[in-house]
PDB file of C-alpha atoms in Angstrom:
ATOM      1  CA  MET A 284       0.091  -0.063  -0.066  1.00  0.00           C
ATOM      2  CA  ALA A 285      11.056   5.472  -2.628  1.00  0.00           C
ATOM      3  CA  ASP A 286       9.379   8.205  -0.693  1.00  0.00           C
ATOM      4  CA  ALA A 287       5.579   7.332   0.269  1.00  0.00           C
ATOM      5  CA  PRO A 288       3.189   9.968  -0.897  1.00  0.00           C
ATOM      6  CA  ASP A 289       1.245  12.082   1.806  1.00  0.00           C
ATOM      7  CA  GLU A 290      -1.243   9.339   3.316  1.00  0.00           C
ATOM      8  CA  THR A 291      -3.918  11.642   3.706  1.00  0.00           C
ATOM      9  CA  ASP A 292      -4.580  11.962  -0.235  1.00  0.00           C
ATOM     10  CA  THR A 293      -7.207   9.899  -1.986  1.00  0.00           C
ATOM     11  CA  ALA A 294      -4.702   7.658  -3.837  1.00  0.00           C
ATOM     12  CA  ALA A 295      -2.875   6.483  -0.483  1.00  0.00           C
ATOM     13  CA  TRP A 296      -6.178   5.279   0.909  1.00  0.00           C
ATOM     14  CA  ALA A 297      -7.253   3.650  -2.136  1.00  0.00           C
ATOM     15  CA  ASP A 298      -4.014   1.662  -2.256  1.00  0.00           C
ATOM     16  CA  MET A 299      -4.226   0.866   1.332  1.00  0.00           C
ATOM     17  CA  LEU A 300      -7.693  -0.529   1.163  1.00  0.00           C
ATOM     18  CA  ASN A 301      -7.595  -2.004  -2.264  1.00  0.00           C
ATOM     19  CA  PRO A 302      -5.129  -2.645  -5.048  1.00  0.00           C
ATOM     20  CA  PRO A 303      -5.260   0.113  -7.891  1.00  0.00           C
ATOM     21  CA  SER A 304      -6.558  -2.586 -10.099  1.00  0.00           C
ATOM     22  CA  CYS A 305     -10.128  -1.794  -8.471  1.00  0.00           C
ATOM     23  CA  GLY A 306     -10.011   1.406 -10.677  1.00  0.00           C
ATOM     24  CA  ALA A 307     -12.538   3.262  -8.415  1.00  0.00           C
ATOM     25  CA  ASP A 308     -12.323   7.051  -7.821  1.00  0.00           C
ATOM     26  CA  LEU A 309     -12.614   7.502  -4.007  1.00  0.00           C
ATOM     27  CA  VAL A 310     -14.186  10.828  -3.721  1.00  0.00           C
ATOM     28  CA  PRO A 311     -15.876  12.612  -0.585  1.00  0.00           C
ATOM     29  CA  LEU A 312     -19.791  12.135  -0.625  1.00  0.00           C
ATOM     30  CA  GLU A 313     -21.312  15.261  -2.502  1.00  0.00           C
ATOM     31  CA  ALA A 314     -24.031  15.995   0.334  1.00  0.00           C
ATOM     32  CA  PRO A 315     -25.094  19.270   1.707  1.00  0.00           C
ATOM     33  CA  ALA A 316     -23.024  20.501   4.490  1.00  0.00           C
ATOM     34  CA  GLY A 317     -24.565  21.305   7.965  1.00  0.00           C
ATOM     35  CA  ALA A 318     -22.911  23.883  10.404  1.00  0.00           C
ATOM     36  CA  GLN A 319     -20.142  21.909  11.125  1.00  0.00           C
ATOM     37  CA  GLY A 320     -19.483  20.442   7.788  1.00  0.00           C
ATOM     38  CA  ARG A 321     -21.354  17.221   8.289  1.00  0.00           C
ATOM     39  CA  PRO A 322     -23.765  15.627   5.824  1.00  0.00           C
ATOM     40  CA  GLU A 323     -27.436  16.667   6.160  1.00  0.00           C
ATOM     41  CA  ARG A 324     -29.797  14.180   7.504  1.00  0.00           C
ATOM     42  CA  ARG A 325     -32.956  13.664   5.348  1.00  0.00           C
ATOM     43  CA  GLY A 326     -35.679  11.828   7.200  1.00  0.00           C
ATOM     44  CA  ASP A 327     -34.638   8.145   8.143  1.00  0.00           C
ATOM     45  CA  VAL A 328     -31.606   8.398   5.821  1.00  0.00           C
ATOM     46  CA  ASP A 329     -28.601  10.109   7.168  1.00  0.00           C
ATOM     47  CA  GLY A 330     -25.966  12.148   4.985  1.00  0.00           C
ATOM     48  CA  TRP A 331     -23.942   8.849   4.375  1.00  0.00           C
ATOM     49  CA  GLY A 332     -27.006   7.208   3.002  1.00  0.00           C
ATOM     50  CA  ARG A 333     -27.494   4.952   6.154  1.00  0.00           C
ATOM     51  CA  SER A 334     -30.970   4.081   6.921  1.00  0.00           C
ATOM     52  CA  GLU A 335     -31.746   2.845  10.502  1.00  0.00           C
ATOM     53  CA  ARG A 336     -35.101   1.235   9.066  1.00  0.00           C
ATOM     54  CA  MET A 337     -32.922  -0.695   6.675  1.00  0.00           C
ATOM     55  CA  ARG A 338     -30.300  -1.597   9.156  1.00  0.00           C
ATOM     56  CA  ALA A 339     -33.000  -2.746  11.359  1.00  0.00           C
ATOM     57  CA  LEU A 340     -34.581  -4.914   8.818  1.00  0.00           C
ATOM     58  CA  ALA A 341     -30.902  -6.457   7.916  1.00  0.00           C
ATOM     59  CA  ARG A 342     -30.518  -7.326  11.411  1.00  0.00           C
ATOM     60  CA  ARG A 343     -33.808  -9.226  11.585  1.00  0.00           C
ATOM     61  CA  LEU A 344     -32.934 -11.025   8.629  1.00  0.00           C
ATOM     62  CA  TYR A 345     -29.276 -11.820   9.406  1.00  0.00           C
ATOM     63  CA  GLN A 346     -29.898 -12.819  12.848  1.00  0.00           C
ATOM     64  CA  PRO A 347     -30.477 -16.551  11.873  1.00  0.00           C
ATOM     65  CA  VAL A 348     -27.126 -16.488   9.965  1.00  0.00           C
ATOM     66  CA  TYR A 349     -25.153 -14.753  12.707  1.00  0.00           C
ATOM     67  CA  ASP A 350     -26.630 -17.292  15.135  1.00  0.00           C
ATOM     68  CA  THR A 351     -27.232 -20.586  13.328  1.00  0.00           C
ATOM     69  CA  TRP A 352     -24.914 -20.701  10.281  1.00  0.00           C
ATOM     70  CA  PHE A 353     -21.648 -18.927  11.617  1.00  0.00           C
ATOM     71  CA  ARG A 354     -22.368 -19.465  15.516  1.00  0.00           C
ATOM     72  CA  VAL A 355     -20.485 -16.167  16.271  1.00  0.00           C
ATOM     73  CA  GLU A 356     -18.623 -15.758  19.613  1.00  0.00           C
ATOM     74  CA  TRP A 357     -17.109 -12.659  20.539  1.00  0.00           C
ATOM     75  CA  GLU A 358     -14.571 -12.063  23.443  1.00  0.00           C
ATOM     76  CA  GLY A 359     -13.424  -8.627  24.833  1.00  0.00           C
ATOM     77  CA  LEU A 360     -16.398  -6.500  23.710  1.00  0.00           C
ATOM     78  CA  GLU A 361     -15.676  -4.288  26.753  1.00  0.00           C
ATOM     79  CA  HIS A 362     -12.819  -2.870  24.689  1.00  0.00           C
ATOM     80  CA  ILE A 363     -15.088  -1.029  22.222  1.00  0.00           C
ATOM     81  CA  PRO A 364     -16.075   2.337  23.482  1.00  0.00           C
ATOM     82  CA  ARG A 365     -19.961   2.767  24.425  1.00  0.00           C
ATOM     83  CA  GLU A 366     -19.586   6.183  23.312  1.00  0.00           C
ATOM     84  CA  GLY A 367     -17.247   8.543  21.038  1.00  0.00           C
ATOM     85  CA  GLY A 368     -15.406   7.762  17.988  1.00  0.00           C
ATOM     86  CA  ALA A 369     -13.098   4.736  17.258  1.00  0.00           C
ATOM     87  CA  LEU A 370     -11.463   3.023  14.466  1.00  0.00           C
ATOM     88  CA  LEU A 371     -12.024  -0.763  14.261  1.00  0.00           C
ATOM     89  CA  VAL A 372      -9.241  -2.595  12.517  1.00  0.00           C
ATOM     90  CA  ALA A 373      -9.671  -6.163  11.437  1.00  0.00           C
ATOM     91  CA  ASN A 374      -8.214  -8.948   9.457  1.00  0.00           C
ATOM     92  CA  HIS A 375     -10.027  -9.714   6.047  1.00  0.00           C
ATOM     93  CA  GLY A 376     -10.850 -13.094   4.614  1.00  0.00           C
ATOM     94  CA  GLY A 377     -12.978 -15.053   2.098  1.00  0.00           C
ATOM     95  CA  ALA A 378     -13.632 -14.600  -1.533  1.00  0.00           C
ATOM     96  CA  ILE A 379     -16.905 -12.730  -0.851  1.00  0.00           C
ATOM     97  CA  PRO A 380     -16.138 -12.044   2.664  1.00  0.00           C
ATOM     98  CA  SER A 381     -18.665 -12.620   5.632  1.00  0.00           C
ATOM     99  CA  ASP A 382     -16.505 -10.616   8.324  1.00  0.00           C
ATOM    100  CA  ALA A 383     -17.923  -7.157   7.542  1.00  0.00           C
ATOM    101  CA  PRO A 384     -21.587  -8.097   7.714  1.00  0.00           C
ATOM    102  CA  VAL A 385     -20.688 -10.366  11.003  1.00  0.00           C
ATOM    103  CA  ILE A 386     -18.876  -7.423  12.934  1.00  0.00           C
ATOM    104  CA  MET A 387     -21.545  -4.940  11.690  1.00  0.00           C
ATOM    105  CA  HIS A 388     -24.196  -7.047  13.092  1.00  0.00           C
ATOM    106  CA  GLY A 389     -22.601  -8.110  16.174  1.00  0.00           C
ATOM    107  CA  ILE A 390     -21.496  -4.444  17.446  1.00  0.00           C
ATOM    108  CA  GLU A 391     -25.020  -2.924  16.246  1.00  0.00           C
ATOM    109  CA  SER A 392     -27.015  -5.966  18.377  1.00  0.00           C
ATOM    110  CA  GLU A 393     -24.603  -6.101  21.425  1.00  0.00           C
ATOM    111  CA  LEU A 394     -23.716  -2.385  21.793  1.00  0.00           C
ATOM    112  CA  GLY A 395     -26.739  -0.799  20.298  1.00  0.00           C
ATOM    113  CA  ARG A 396     -24.138   1.747  18.505  1.00  0.00           C
ATOM    114  CA  PRO A 397     -24.284   2.167  14.570  1.00  0.00           C
ATOM    115  CA  LEU A 398     -20.980   1.100  12.691  1.00  0.00           C
ATOM    116  CA  TYR A 399     -20.059   2.555   9.501  1.00  0.00           C
ATOM    117  CA  GLY A 400     -17.563   0.436   6.914  1.00  0.00           C
ATOM    118  CA  LEU A 401     -15.153   2.054   4.908  1.00  0.00           C
ATOM    119  CA  ALA A 402     -14.884   0.292   1.837  1.00  0.00           C
ATOM    120  CA  ASP A 403     -14.288   0.713  -2.015  1.00  0.00           C
ATOM    121  CA  ASN A 404     -16.325   3.268  -3.898  1.00  0.00           C
ATOM    122  CA  LEU A 405     -16.783   0.559  -6.579  1.00  0.00           C
ATOM    123  CA  PHE A 406     -20.037  -0.631  -4.907  1.00  0.00           C
ATOM    124  CA  ARG A 407     -21.770   2.530  -5.132  1.00  0.00           C
ATOM    125  CA  SER A 408     -21.646   2.392  -8.903  1.00  0.00           C
ATOM    126  CA  VAL A 409     -23.578  -0.948  -8.994  1.00  0.00           C
ATOM    127  CA  PRO A 410     -27.469  -0.556  -9.409  1.00  0.00           C
ATOM    128  CA  VAL A 411     -29.392  -1.892  -6.271  1.00  0.00           C
ATOM    129  CA  ILE A 412     -26.380  -2.981  -4.642  1.00  0.00           C
ATOM    130  CA  GLY A 413     -24.849   0.509  -4.519  1.00  0.00           C
ATOM    131  CA  THR A 414     -28.045   1.717  -2.918  1.00  0.00           C
ATOM    132  CA  LEU A 415     -28.436  -1.185  -0.219  1.00  0.00           C
ATOM    133  CA  TRP A 416     -24.749  -0.718   0.476  1.00  0.00           C
ATOM    134  CA  SER A 417     -25.012   2.777   1.608  1.00  0.00           C
ATOM    135  CA  ARG A 418     -28.354   2.037   3.315  1.00  0.00           C
ATOM    136  CA  THR A 419     -26.698  -0.389   5.440  1.00  0.00           C
ATOM    137  CA  GLY A 420     -23.606   1.601   6.533  1.00  0.00           C
ATOM    138  CA  GLY A 421     -21.166   1.526   3.597  1.00  0.00           C
ATOM    139  CA  VAL A 422     -19.212   4.582   3.025  1.00  0.00           C
ATOM    140  CA  PRO A 423     -16.509   5.129   0.310  1.00  0.00           C
ATOM    141  CA  ALA A 424     -13.003   4.956   1.755  1.00  0.00           C
ATOM    142  CA  ASN A 425     -11.285   8.258   1.827  1.00  0.00           C
ATOM    143  CA  PRO A 426      -9.784  10.188   4.539  1.00  0.00           C
ATOM    144  CA  ASP A 427     -12.300  13.178   4.531  1.00  0.00           C
ATOM    145  CA  ASN A 428     -15.067  10.693   5.136  1.00  0.00           C
ATOM    146  CA  ALA A 429     -13.236   9.025   7.665  1.00  0.00           C
ATOM    147  CA  TYR A 430     -12.362  11.963   9.557  1.00  0.00           C
ATOM    148  CA  ARG A 431     -15.736  13.435   9.575  1.00  0.00           C
ATOM    149  CA  LEU A 432     -17.153  10.118  10.793  1.00  0.00           C
ATOM    150  CA  LEU A 433     -14.593   9.652  13.581  1.00  0.00           C
ATOM    151  CA  HIS A 434     -13.789  13.205  14.399  1.00  0.00           C
ATOM    152  CA  ASP A 435     -16.919  15.305  13.833  1.00  0.00           C
ATOM    153  CA  GLU A 436     -19.461  12.621  14.181  1.00  0.00           C
ATOM    154  CA  GLN A 437     -17.597  10.590  16.932  1.00  0.00           C
ATOM    155  CA  GLN A 438     -18.923   7.205  15.282  1.00  0.00           C
ATOM    156  CA  LEU A 439     -17.491   3.741  15.122  1.00  0.00           C
ATOM    157  CA  VAL A 440     -16.024   2.905  11.997  1.00  0.00           C
ATOM    158  CA  LEU A 441     -14.697  -0.228  10.504  1.00  0.00           C
ATOM    159  CA  VAL A 442     -11.823  -0.763   8.057  1.00  0.00           C
ATOM    160  CA  PHE A 443      -9.801  -3.781   6.754  1.00  0.00           C
ATOM    161  CA  PRO A 444      -6.227  -2.646   5.762  1.00  0.00           C
ATOM    162  CA  GLU A 445      -5.466  -5.767   3.658  1.00  0.00           C
ATOM    163  CA  GLY A 446      -8.352  -4.815   1.185  1.00  0.00           C
ATOM    164  CA  THR A 447      -8.459  -7.323  -1.779  1.00  0.00           C
ATOM    165  CA  LYS A 448      -5.035  -8.447  -0.618  1.00  0.00           C
ATOM    166  CA  GLY A 449      -6.796 -10.244   2.321  1.00  0.00           C
ATOM    167  CA  THR A 450      -9.979 -11.536   0.622  1.00  0.00           C
ATOM    168  CA  GLY A 451      -7.857 -12.753  -2.534  1.00  0.00           C
ATOM    169  CA  LYS A 452      -5.817 -15.107  -0.521  1.00  0.00           C
ATOM    170  CA  HIS A 453      -5.468 -18.588  -1.643  1.00  0.00           C
ATOM    171  CA  LEU A 454      -6.611 -21.448   0.532  1.00  0.00           C
ATOM    172  CA  ARG A 455      -2.933 -22.341   1.469  1.00  0.00           C
ATOM    173  CA  GLU A 456      -2.426 -18.822   2.482  1.00  0.00           C
ATOM    174  CA  ARG A 457      -5.574 -18.453   5.037  1.00  0.00           C
ATOM    175  CA  TYR A 458      -4.839 -16.621   8.241  1.00  0.00           C
ATOM    176  CA  GLN A 459      -1.685 -15.077   6.935  1.00  0.00           C
ATOM    177  CA  LEU A 460      -2.216 -11.426   7.279  1.00  0.00           C
ATOM    178  CA  GLN A 461      -1.193  -9.339   4.236  1.00  0.00           C
ATOM    179  CA  ARG A 462       0.501  -5.889   4.263  1.00  0.00           C
ATOM    180  CA  PHE A 463      -1.475  -3.148   6.180  1.00  0.00           C
ATOM    181  CA  GLY A 464      -0.805  -0.586   3.209  1.00  0.00           C
ATOM    182  CA  ARG A 465       1.409   2.359   4.185  1.00  0.00           C
ATOM    183  CA  GLY A 466      -0.364   3.105   7.606  1.00  0.00           C
ATOM    184  CA  GLY A 467      -2.998   5.444   6.311  1.00  0.00           C
ATOM    185  CA  PHE A 468      -5.744   4.069   8.864  1.00  0.00           C
ATOM    186  CA  VAL A 469      -3.191   4.968  11.815  1.00  0.00           C
ATOM    187  CA  GLU A 470      -2.616   8.686  10.514  1.00  0.00           C
ATOM    188  CA  ILE A 471      -6.199   9.256  10.205  1.00  0.00           C
ATOM    189  CA  ALA A 472      -6.922   7.865  13.806  1.00  0.00           C
ATOM    190  CA  MET A 473      -4.101  10.145  15.098  1.00  0.00           C
ATOM    191  CA  ARG A 474      -5.592  13.151  13.148  1.00  0.00           C
ATOM    192  CA  SER A 475      -9.196  12.401  14.499  1.00  0.00           C
ATOM    193  CA  GLY A 476      -7.783  11.979  17.879  1.00  0.00           C
ATOM    194  CA  VAL A 477      -9.378   8.488  18.395  1.00  0.00           C
ATOM    195  CA  PRO A 478      -8.291   5.111  19.372  1.00  0.00           C
ATOM    196  CA  ILE A 479      -7.905   2.109  17.187  1.00  0.00           C
ATOM    197  CA  VAL A 480      -9.600  -0.920  18.377  1.00  0.00           C
ATOM    198  CA  PRO A 481      -7.892  -4.079  16.641  1.00  0.00           C
ATOM    199  CA  LEU A 482     -10.321  -7.074  16.016  1.00  0.00           C
ATOM    200  CA  ALA A 483      -8.839 -10.741  15.385  1.00  0.00           C
ATOM    201  CA  ILE A 484     -11.166 -12.919  13.245  1.00  0.00           C
ATOM    202  CA  MET A 485     -10.979 -16.523  12.899  1.00  0.00           C
ATOM    203  CA  GLY A 486     -13.185 -18.489  10.697  1.00  0.00           C
ATOM    204  CA  ASN A 487     -13.718 -15.836   7.831  1.00  0.00           C
ATOM    205  CA  ASP A 488     -10.921 -17.263   5.795  1.00  0.00           C
ATOM    206  CA  GLU A 489     -12.816 -20.711   5.606  1.00  0.00           C
ATOM    207  CA  THR A 490     -16.194 -19.167   4.690  1.00  0.00           C
ATOM    208  CA  MET A 491     -15.463 -19.071   1.012  1.00  0.00           C
ATOM    209  CA  PRO A 492     -11.815 -20.195   0.274  1.00  0.00           C
ATOM    210  CA  ILE A 493     -10.359 -19.706  -2.923  1.00  0.00           C
ATOM    211  CA  VAL A 494      -8.648 -22.849  -4.662  1.00  0.00           C
ATOM    212  CA  TRP A 495      -7.836 -21.091  -7.812  1.00  0.00           C
ATOM    213  CA  LYS A 496      -7.693 -17.602  -9.343  1.00  0.00           C
ATOM    214  CA  SER A 497      -7.555 -16.288 -13.032  1.00  0.00           C
ATOM    215  CA  PRO A 498      -5.296 -13.259 -12.977  1.00  0.00           C
ATOM    216  CA  ARG A 499      -5.574 -12.971 -17.068  1.00  0.00           C
ATOM    217  CA  LEU A 500      -9.559 -12.852 -16.643  1.00  0.00           C
ATOM    218  CA  ALA A 501      -9.368 -10.409 -13.624  1.00  0.00           C
ATOM    219  CA  LYS A 502      -7.310  -8.139 -15.598  1.00  0.00           C
ATOM    220  CA  ALA A 503      -9.485  -8.361 -18.688  1.00  0.00           C
ATOM    221  CA  ILE A 504     -12.671  -7.322 -16.808  1.00  0.00           C
ATOM    222  CA  GLY A 505     -11.106  -4.882 -14.424  1.00  0.00           C
ATOM    223  CA  VAL A 506     -11.526  -6.655 -11.172  1.00  0.00           C
ATOM    224  CA  PRO A 507      -8.868  -7.564  -8.379  1.00  0.00           C
ATOM    225  CA  TYR A 508      -9.477 -11.201  -8.648  1.00  0.00           C
ATOM    226  CA  VAL A 509     -11.833 -13.886 -10.402  1.00  0.00           C
ATOM    227  CA  PRO A 510     -11.837 -16.801  -7.954  1.00  0.00           C
ATOM    228  CA  VAL A 511     -12.890 -20.357  -8.241  1.00  0.00           C
ATOM    229  CA  THR A 512     -13.980 -21.134  -4.494  1.00  0.00           C
ATOM    230  CA  ALA A 513     -14.365 -24.440  -2.585  1.00  0.00           C
ATOM    231  CA  ASN A 514     -17.863 -23.604  -2.157  1.00  0.00           C
ATOM    232  CA  MET A 515     -18.647 -23.766  -5.941  1.00  0.00           C
ATOM    233  CA  PHE A 516     -17.712 -27.446  -5.645  1.00  0.00           C
ATOM    234  CA  LEU A 517     -20.564 -27.935  -3.093  1.00  0.00           C
ATOM    235  CA  PHE A 518     -23.138 -25.381  -4.507  1.00  0.00           C
ATOM    236  CA  GLY A 519     -22.492 -25.000  -7.994  1.00  0.00           C
ATOM    237  CA  PRO A 520     -20.653 -21.990 -10.037  1.00  0.00           C
ATOM    238  CA  LEU A 521     -23.424 -19.434  -9.114  1.00  0.00           C
ATOM    239  CA  LEU A 522     -24.624 -20.267  -5.505  1.00  0.00           C
ATOM    240  CA  GLY A 523     -20.793 -21.039  -4.738  1.00  0.00           C
ATOM    241  CA  LEU A 524     -20.157 -17.243  -4.939  1.00  0.00           C
ATOM    242  CA  ILE A 525     -23.318 -16.615  -2.820  1.00  0.00           C
ATOM    243  CA  VAL A 526     -23.521 -19.262  -0.065  1.00  0.00           C
ATOM    244  CA  PRO A 527     -20.867 -19.097   2.621  1.00  0.00           C
ATOM    245  CA  LEU A 528     -19.555 -22.417   4.285  1.00  0.00           C
ATOM    246  CA  PRO A 529     -20.716 -22.680   7.904  1.00  0.00           C
ATOM    247  CA  ALA A 530     -17.345 -22.086   9.458  1.00  0.00           C
ATOM    248  CA  LYS A 531     -17.615 -20.950  13.078  1.00  0.00           C
ATOM    249  CA  ILE A 532     -16.572 -17.442  13.422  1.00  0.00           C
ATOM    250  CA  ARG A 533     -14.764 -16.098  16.632  1.00  0.00           C
ATOM    251  CA  ILE A 534     -13.829 -12.529  17.233  1.00  0.00           C
ATOM    252  CA  ARG A 535     -11.301 -11.288  19.589  1.00  0.00           C
ATOM    253  CA  VAL A 536     -11.406  -7.630  20.354  1.00  0.00           C
ATOM    254  CA  LEU A 537      -7.869  -6.565  21.529  1.00  0.00           C
ATOM    255  CA  PRO A 538      -7.187  -3.548  23.917  1.00  0.00           C
ATOM    256  CA  PRO A 539      -7.286  -0.262  22.122  1.00  0.00           C
ATOM    257  CA  VAL A 540      -4.322   1.464  20.739  1.00  0.00           C
ATOM    258  CA  THR A 541      -4.015   5.225  21.597  1.00  0.00           C
ATOM    259  CA  PHE A 542      -1.563   7.735  20.332  1.00  0.00           C
ATOM    260  CA  ASP A 543       0.623  10.150  22.282  1.00  0.00           C
ATOM    261  CA  VAL A 544       0.336  12.898  19.570  1.00  0.00           C
ATOM    262  CA  ALA A 545      -1.782  15.897  19.012  1.00  0.00           C
ATOM    263  CA  SER A 546      -4.781  15.597  16.847  1.00  0.00           C
ATOM    264  CA  ASN A 547      -5.513  17.845  13.745  1.00  0.00           C
ATOM    265  CA  GLN A 548      -1.897  17.975  12.480  1.00  0.00           C
ATOM    266  CA  GLU A 549      -1.186  18.281   8.894  1.00  0.00           C
ATOM    267  CA  HIS A 550       1.659  15.689   9.119  1.00  0.00           C
ATOM    268  CA  TYR A 551       2.698  12.971  11.269  1.00  0.00           C
ATOM    269  CA  GLU A 552       6.102  11.145  11.402  1.00  0.00           C
ATOM    270  CA  ARG A 553       6.215   8.440   8.800  1.00  0.00           C
ATOM    271  CA  ALA A 554       8.229   6.005  10.823  1.00  0.00           C
ATOM    272  CA  LEU A 555       5.765   6.487  13.764  1.00  0.00           C
ATOM    273  CA  ILE A 556       2.908   5.598  11.644  1.00  0.00           C
ATOM    274  CA  LEU A 557       4.631   2.606  10.071  1.00  0.00           C
ATOM    275  CA  GLU A 558       5.597   1.489  13.558  1.00  0.00           C
ATOM    276  CA  HIS A 559       2.239   1.684  14.742  1.00  0.00           C
ATOM    277  CA  ALA A 560       0.526  -0.042  11.630  1.00  0.00           C
ATOM    278  CA  GLU A 561       3.015  -3.041  11.843  1.00  0.00           C
ATOM    279  CA  ALA A 562       2.565  -3.333  15.531  1.00  0.00           C
ATOM    280  CA  ILE A 563      -1.349  -3.569  15.028  1.00  0.00           C
ATOM    281  CA  ARG A 564      -0.964  -5.978  12.240  1.00  0.00           C
ATOM    282  CA  ALA A 565       1.274  -7.982  14.527  1.00  0.00           C
ATOM    283  CA  SER A 566      -1.031  -8.107  17.276  1.00  0.00           C
ATOM    284  CA  ILE A 567      -4.094  -9.145  15.192  1.00  0.00           C
ATOM    285  CA  GLN A 568      -1.985 -11.809  13.650  1.00  0.00           C
ATOM    286  CA  HIS A 569      -0.936 -13.059  17.200  1.00  0.00           C
ATOM    287  CA  GLY A 570      -4.565 -13.148  18.255  1.00  0.00           C
ATOM    288  CA  VAL A 571      -5.668 -15.065  15.131  1.00  0.00           C
ATOM    289  CA  HIS A 572      -2.789 -17.681  15.810  1.00  0.00           C
ATOM    290  CA  ASP A 573      -3.739 -18.050  19.394  1.00  0.00           C
ATOM    291  CA  MET A 574      -7.399 -18.719  18.537  1.00  0.00           C
ATOM    292  CA  LEU A 575      -6.331 -21.268  15.739  1.00  0.00           C
ATOM    293  CA  ARG A 576      -4.097 -23.023  18.340  1.00  0.00           C
ATOM    294  CA  GLN A 577      -7.181 -23.296  20.865  1.00  0.00           C
ATOM    295  CA  ARG A 578      -9.628 -24.433  17.934  1.00  0.00           C
ATOM    296  CA  LYS A 579     -10.426 -28.057  17.710  1.00  0.00           C
ATOM    297  CA  SER A 580     -12.671 -27.758  14.471  1.00  0.00           C
ATOM    298  CA  VAL A 581     -13.466 -25.538  11.589  1.00  0.00           C
ATOM    299  CA  TRP A 582     -16.966 -26.023  11.979  1.00  0.00           C
ATOM    300  CA  ARG A 583     -17.502 -26.364  15.789  1.00  0.00           C
ATOM    301  CA  GLY A 584     -14.697 -24.179  16.969  1.00  0.00           C
TER     302      GLY A 584
END
């Protein structure tokens, strides 16, 4: 994710969250601003496009999947603040990842706080899916949006620094965390004056493991990867990209990481940013390995 460019620019965030091949322009939402530069709320839909009615419906529909299919277990939820902004940083896995909806559902159900997910702006351009993505808390990943959510609105925000490098891992690479870009998530947390809460997730890499990829086809159609998943052998080529395997998912919330720097600075020391980014990646990797050592079965935990 030579001298690195200023991590606050759009290109740096696009590179951190997703490889350049995604091709999406990550631009701030063009919404009318309120008195403090925040997006304007319109009825049930806030300035980011999130609808609480839609989230409530999604929670009702997803609850059986969460409880029965993935049998999700949390530990360390007390580390997530009940108020104030925080940036949640997690490992990413599965060709079509299940970790984001699991985390969003769990935190909103357990803590009663909304959670916004930073992701590739590519989703917003897809008819129907783009609208549903926004209504359920998806926000285009760029530093302006992240700052407004974290600093101005004091929200909880979720990010996966591995991006598609994490979801595009081969089965033999499962639970081997990829690079966390160039630390853009650390810099935006510093600038926003909020802690980073690391999440270690186990089970996500087995929900839709990749057994083969076609780099040539992916390049031709302009996507990060075209996978053949283990699910396809069980459910067929179409359902195999929709139906995840029922791996048991465990999520360990690690202690918050705070920064002894002033917020709202234009620049932060590059070495310090990279040091924190690698330390956070290493702590998540350690948490994942620790849970794997304790696990007796992919399906039962």
